[in-house]
Tab-separated table of C-alpha atoms and ligand atoms in Angstrom:
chain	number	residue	atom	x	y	z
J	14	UNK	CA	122.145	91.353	86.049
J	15	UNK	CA	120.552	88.008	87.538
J	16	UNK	CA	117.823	89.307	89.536
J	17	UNK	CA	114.571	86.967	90.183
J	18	UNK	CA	111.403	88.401	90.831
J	19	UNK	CA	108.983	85.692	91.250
J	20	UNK	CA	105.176	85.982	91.845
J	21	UNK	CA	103.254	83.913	93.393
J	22	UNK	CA	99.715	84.436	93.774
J	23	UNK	CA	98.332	82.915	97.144
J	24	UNK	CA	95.367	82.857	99.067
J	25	UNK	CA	91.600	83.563	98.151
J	26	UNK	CA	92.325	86.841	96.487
J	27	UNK	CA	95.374	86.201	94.620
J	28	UNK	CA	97.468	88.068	96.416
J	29	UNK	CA	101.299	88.235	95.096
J	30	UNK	CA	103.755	87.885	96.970
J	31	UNK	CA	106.690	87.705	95.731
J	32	UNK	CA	110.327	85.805	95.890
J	33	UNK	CA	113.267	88.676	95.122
J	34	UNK	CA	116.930	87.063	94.840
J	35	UNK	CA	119.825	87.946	93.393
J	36	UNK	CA	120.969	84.897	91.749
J	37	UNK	CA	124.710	85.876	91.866
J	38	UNK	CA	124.124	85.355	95.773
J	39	UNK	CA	121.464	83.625	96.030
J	40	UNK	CA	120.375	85.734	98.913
J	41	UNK	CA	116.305	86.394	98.863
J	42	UNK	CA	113.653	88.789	100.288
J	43	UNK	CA	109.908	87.242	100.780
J	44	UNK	CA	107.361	89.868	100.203
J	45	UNK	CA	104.026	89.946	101.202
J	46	UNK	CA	103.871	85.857	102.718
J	47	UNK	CA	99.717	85.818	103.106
J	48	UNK	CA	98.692	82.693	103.040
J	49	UNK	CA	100.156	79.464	102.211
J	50	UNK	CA	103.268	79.496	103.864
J	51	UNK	CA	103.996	75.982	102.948
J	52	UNK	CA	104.204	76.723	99.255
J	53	UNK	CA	106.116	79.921	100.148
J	54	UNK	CA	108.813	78.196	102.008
J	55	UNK	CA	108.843	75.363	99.236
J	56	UNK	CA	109.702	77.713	96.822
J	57	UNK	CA	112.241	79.789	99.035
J	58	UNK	CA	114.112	76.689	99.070
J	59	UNK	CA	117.948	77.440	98.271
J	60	UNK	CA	117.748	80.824	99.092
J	61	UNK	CA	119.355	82.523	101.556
J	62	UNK	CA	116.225	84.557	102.732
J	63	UNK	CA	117.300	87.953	104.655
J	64	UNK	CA	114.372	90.119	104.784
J	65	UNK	CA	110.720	89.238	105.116
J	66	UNK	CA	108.888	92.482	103.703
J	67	UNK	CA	105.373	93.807	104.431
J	68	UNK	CA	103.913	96.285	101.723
J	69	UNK	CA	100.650	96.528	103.790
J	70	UNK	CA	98.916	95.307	107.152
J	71	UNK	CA	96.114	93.951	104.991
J	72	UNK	CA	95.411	90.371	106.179
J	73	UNK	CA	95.701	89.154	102.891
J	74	UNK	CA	99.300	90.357	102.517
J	75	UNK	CA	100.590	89.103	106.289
J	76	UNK	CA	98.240	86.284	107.081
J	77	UNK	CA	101.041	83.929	106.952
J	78	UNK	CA	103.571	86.200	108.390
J	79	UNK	CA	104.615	84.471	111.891
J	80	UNK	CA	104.254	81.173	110.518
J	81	UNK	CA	107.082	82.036	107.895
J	82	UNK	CA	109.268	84.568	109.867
J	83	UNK	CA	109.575	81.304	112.419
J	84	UNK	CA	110.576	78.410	109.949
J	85	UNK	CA	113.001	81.291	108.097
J	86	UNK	CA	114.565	83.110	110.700
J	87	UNK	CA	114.611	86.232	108.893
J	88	UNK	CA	113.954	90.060	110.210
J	89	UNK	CA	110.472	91.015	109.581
J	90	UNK	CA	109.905	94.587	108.816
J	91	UNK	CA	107.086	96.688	107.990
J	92	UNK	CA	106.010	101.009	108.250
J	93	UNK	CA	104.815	101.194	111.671
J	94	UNK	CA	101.914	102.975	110.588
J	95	UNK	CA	100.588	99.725	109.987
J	96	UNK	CA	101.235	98.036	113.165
J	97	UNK	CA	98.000	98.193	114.719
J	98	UNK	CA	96.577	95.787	111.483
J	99	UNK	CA	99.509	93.156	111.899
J	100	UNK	CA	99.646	90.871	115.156
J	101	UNK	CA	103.780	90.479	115.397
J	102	UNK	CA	105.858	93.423	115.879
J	103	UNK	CA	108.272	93.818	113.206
J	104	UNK	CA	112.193	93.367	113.672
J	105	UNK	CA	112.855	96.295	111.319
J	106	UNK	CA	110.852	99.403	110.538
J	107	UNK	CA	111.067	100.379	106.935
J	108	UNK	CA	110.573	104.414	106.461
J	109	UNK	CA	110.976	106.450	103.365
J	110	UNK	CA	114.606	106.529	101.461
J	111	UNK	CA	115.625	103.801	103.126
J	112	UNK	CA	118.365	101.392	101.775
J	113	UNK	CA	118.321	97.358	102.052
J	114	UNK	CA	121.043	95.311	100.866
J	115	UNK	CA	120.285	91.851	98.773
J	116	UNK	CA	122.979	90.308	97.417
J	117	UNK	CA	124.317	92.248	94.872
J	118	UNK	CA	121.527	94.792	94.635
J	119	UNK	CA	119.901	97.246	97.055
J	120	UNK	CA	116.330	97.662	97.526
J	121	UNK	CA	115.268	101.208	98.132
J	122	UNK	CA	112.328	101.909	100.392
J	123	UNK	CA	109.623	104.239	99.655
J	124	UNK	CA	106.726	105.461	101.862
J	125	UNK	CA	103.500	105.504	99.819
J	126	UNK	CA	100.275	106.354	101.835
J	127	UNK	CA	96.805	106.419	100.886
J	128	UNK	CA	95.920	102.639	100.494
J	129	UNK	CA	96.981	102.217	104.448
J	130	UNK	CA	98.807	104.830	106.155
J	131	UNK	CA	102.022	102.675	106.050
J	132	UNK	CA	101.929	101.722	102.805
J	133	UNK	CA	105.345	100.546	101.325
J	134	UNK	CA	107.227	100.675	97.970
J	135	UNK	CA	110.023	98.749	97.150
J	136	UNK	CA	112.700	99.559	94.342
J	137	UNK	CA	115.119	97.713	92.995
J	138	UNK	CA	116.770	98.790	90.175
J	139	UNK	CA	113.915	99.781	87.080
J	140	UNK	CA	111.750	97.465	89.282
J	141	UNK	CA	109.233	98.390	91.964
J	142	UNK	CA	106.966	96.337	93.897
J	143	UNK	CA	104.182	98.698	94.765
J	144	UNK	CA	101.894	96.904	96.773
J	145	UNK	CA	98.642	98.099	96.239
J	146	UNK	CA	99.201	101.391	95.467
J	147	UNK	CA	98.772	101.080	91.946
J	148	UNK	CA	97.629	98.668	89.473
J	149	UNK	CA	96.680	98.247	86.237
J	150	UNK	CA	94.249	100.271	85.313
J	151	UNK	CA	93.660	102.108	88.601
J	152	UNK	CA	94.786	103.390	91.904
J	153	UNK	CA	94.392	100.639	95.054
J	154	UNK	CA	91.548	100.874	97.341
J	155	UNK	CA	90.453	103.650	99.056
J	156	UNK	CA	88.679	104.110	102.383
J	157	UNK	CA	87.869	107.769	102.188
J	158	UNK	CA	88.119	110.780	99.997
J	159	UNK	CA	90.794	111.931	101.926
J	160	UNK	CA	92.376	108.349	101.518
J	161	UNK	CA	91.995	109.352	98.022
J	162	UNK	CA	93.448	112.685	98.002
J	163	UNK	CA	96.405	110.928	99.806
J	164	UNK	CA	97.048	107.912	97.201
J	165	UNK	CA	96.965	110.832	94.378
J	166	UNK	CA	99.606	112.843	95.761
J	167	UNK	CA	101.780	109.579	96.042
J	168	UNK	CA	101.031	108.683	92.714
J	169	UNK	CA	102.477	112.160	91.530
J	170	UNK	CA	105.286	112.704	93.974
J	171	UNK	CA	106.636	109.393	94.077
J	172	UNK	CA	106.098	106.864	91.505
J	173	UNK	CA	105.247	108.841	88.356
J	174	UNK	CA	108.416	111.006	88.730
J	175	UNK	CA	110.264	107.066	87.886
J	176	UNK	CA	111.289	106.315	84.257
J	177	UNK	CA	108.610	105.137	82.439
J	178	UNK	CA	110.105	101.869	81.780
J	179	UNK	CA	109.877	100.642	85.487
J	180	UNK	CA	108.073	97.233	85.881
J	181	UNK	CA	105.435	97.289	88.040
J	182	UNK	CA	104.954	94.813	90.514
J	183	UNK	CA	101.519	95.000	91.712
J	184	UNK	CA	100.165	93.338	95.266
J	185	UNK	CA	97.415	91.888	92.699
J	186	UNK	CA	97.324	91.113	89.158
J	187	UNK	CA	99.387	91.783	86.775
J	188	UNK	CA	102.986	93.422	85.934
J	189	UNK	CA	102.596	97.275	84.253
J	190	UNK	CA	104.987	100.019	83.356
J	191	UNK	CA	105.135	103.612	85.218
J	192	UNK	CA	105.046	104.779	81.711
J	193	UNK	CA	101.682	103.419	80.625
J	194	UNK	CA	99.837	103.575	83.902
J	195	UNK	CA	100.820	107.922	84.363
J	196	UNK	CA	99.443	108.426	81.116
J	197	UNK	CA	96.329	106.561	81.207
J	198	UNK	CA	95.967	108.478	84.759
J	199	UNK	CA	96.019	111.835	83.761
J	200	UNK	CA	92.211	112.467	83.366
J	201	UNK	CA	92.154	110.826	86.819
J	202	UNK	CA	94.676	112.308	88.697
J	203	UNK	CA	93.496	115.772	87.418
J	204	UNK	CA	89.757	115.386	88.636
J	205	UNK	CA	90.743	114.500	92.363
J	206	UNK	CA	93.556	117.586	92.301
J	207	UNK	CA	90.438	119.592	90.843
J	208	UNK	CA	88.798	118.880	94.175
J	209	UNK	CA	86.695	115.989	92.712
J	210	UNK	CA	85.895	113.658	95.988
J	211	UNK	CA	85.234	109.802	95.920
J	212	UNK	CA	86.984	106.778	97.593
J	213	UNK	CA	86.509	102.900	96.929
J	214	UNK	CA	87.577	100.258	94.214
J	215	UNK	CA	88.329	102.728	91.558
J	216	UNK	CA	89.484	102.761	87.880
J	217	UNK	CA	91.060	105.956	85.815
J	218	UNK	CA	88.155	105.930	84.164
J	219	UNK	CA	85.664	106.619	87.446
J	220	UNK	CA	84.040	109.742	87.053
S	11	LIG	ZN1	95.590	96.098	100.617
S	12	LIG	ZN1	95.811	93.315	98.755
């Protein structure tokens, strides 16, 4: 039952990353250390920190990467799709169905391109931190209309076929629900499977 998910939004864009423990064990995963890895390590303080996980190579979500895999100790591990965007090679590489233990839980790993080619999901229990794959309101970035086509089809095939209570961890902003963000994306999801193309910072309501 005692599971902490903490987020802590760092760096210029308020990126979260995010403390995961299980408090039976008090053994942690960091996701996502950005920026400010002095305030990260402050507050993984107590823990027992055994993974350090990358959703992304997007600066914002690794800029303080070596700085906190070298005062932790911990295995770094990221898709190695992503490799060429982060400048330490990871200790583990995640890949899809994966299973990581923490404490009393396991996270499961799922592969979720379209944002970046390596673009990670993380599930534990009826929680997911989903990088920035989805948020509320919209699908992540794009950088193409094929990136587009890409993010759609893992929208459908692997986080809209969870429950619809799942939290929702974004890698910005604010906590949502599978539930409320795959009905609010129908419209959306059905114009880029209709062959509509666009890419970019977009909403479900971009037509
Ligand atoms: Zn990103
Ligand atoms: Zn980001």
């Amino acid at each position: 039952m005692p599971l902490l998910i903490r987020r802590l939004p760092i760096g210029p864009y308020e990126t979260n990353c995010y403390l995961v423990a299980c408090l039976n064990t008090m053994e942690a995963a960091l996701v996502d250390p950005g920026d400010e890895a002095p305030r990260l390590l402050n507050e993984a303080s107590g823990f027992q920190v055994r993974h350090i996980l990358v959703t992304h190579g997007h600066p914002d979500h690794v800029g303080a990467l070596a700085e906190v895999k070298t005062a932790l100790g911990a295995p770094v591990a990221f898709h190695p799709l992503d490799r060429p965007m982060i400048n330490i090679a990871p200790d583990v590489e995640l890949s899809e169905g994966m299973a990581m233990p923490l404490g009393d839980y396991t996270i499961r790993v799922l592969h979720l391109p379209g944002h970046t080619p390596g673009s990670m999901g993380l599930l534990i229990g009826a929680d997911l931190l989903g990088g920035d794959t989805l948020f509320p309101g919209g699908p992540g970035r794009t950088d193409s209309p094929d990136d587009l086509v890409r993010i759609v089809k893992t929208l459908r095939e692997k986080l809209f076929v969870l429950p619809d209570d799942t939290a929702v961890y974004p890698g910005h902003g604010a906590v949502t629900t599978i539930g409320r963000e795959r009905e609010a994306s129908k419209g959306f999801l059905a114009r880029v499977e209709a062959g509509w193309r666009s890419c970019g910072d977009l909403t479900w309501e971009s037509e």
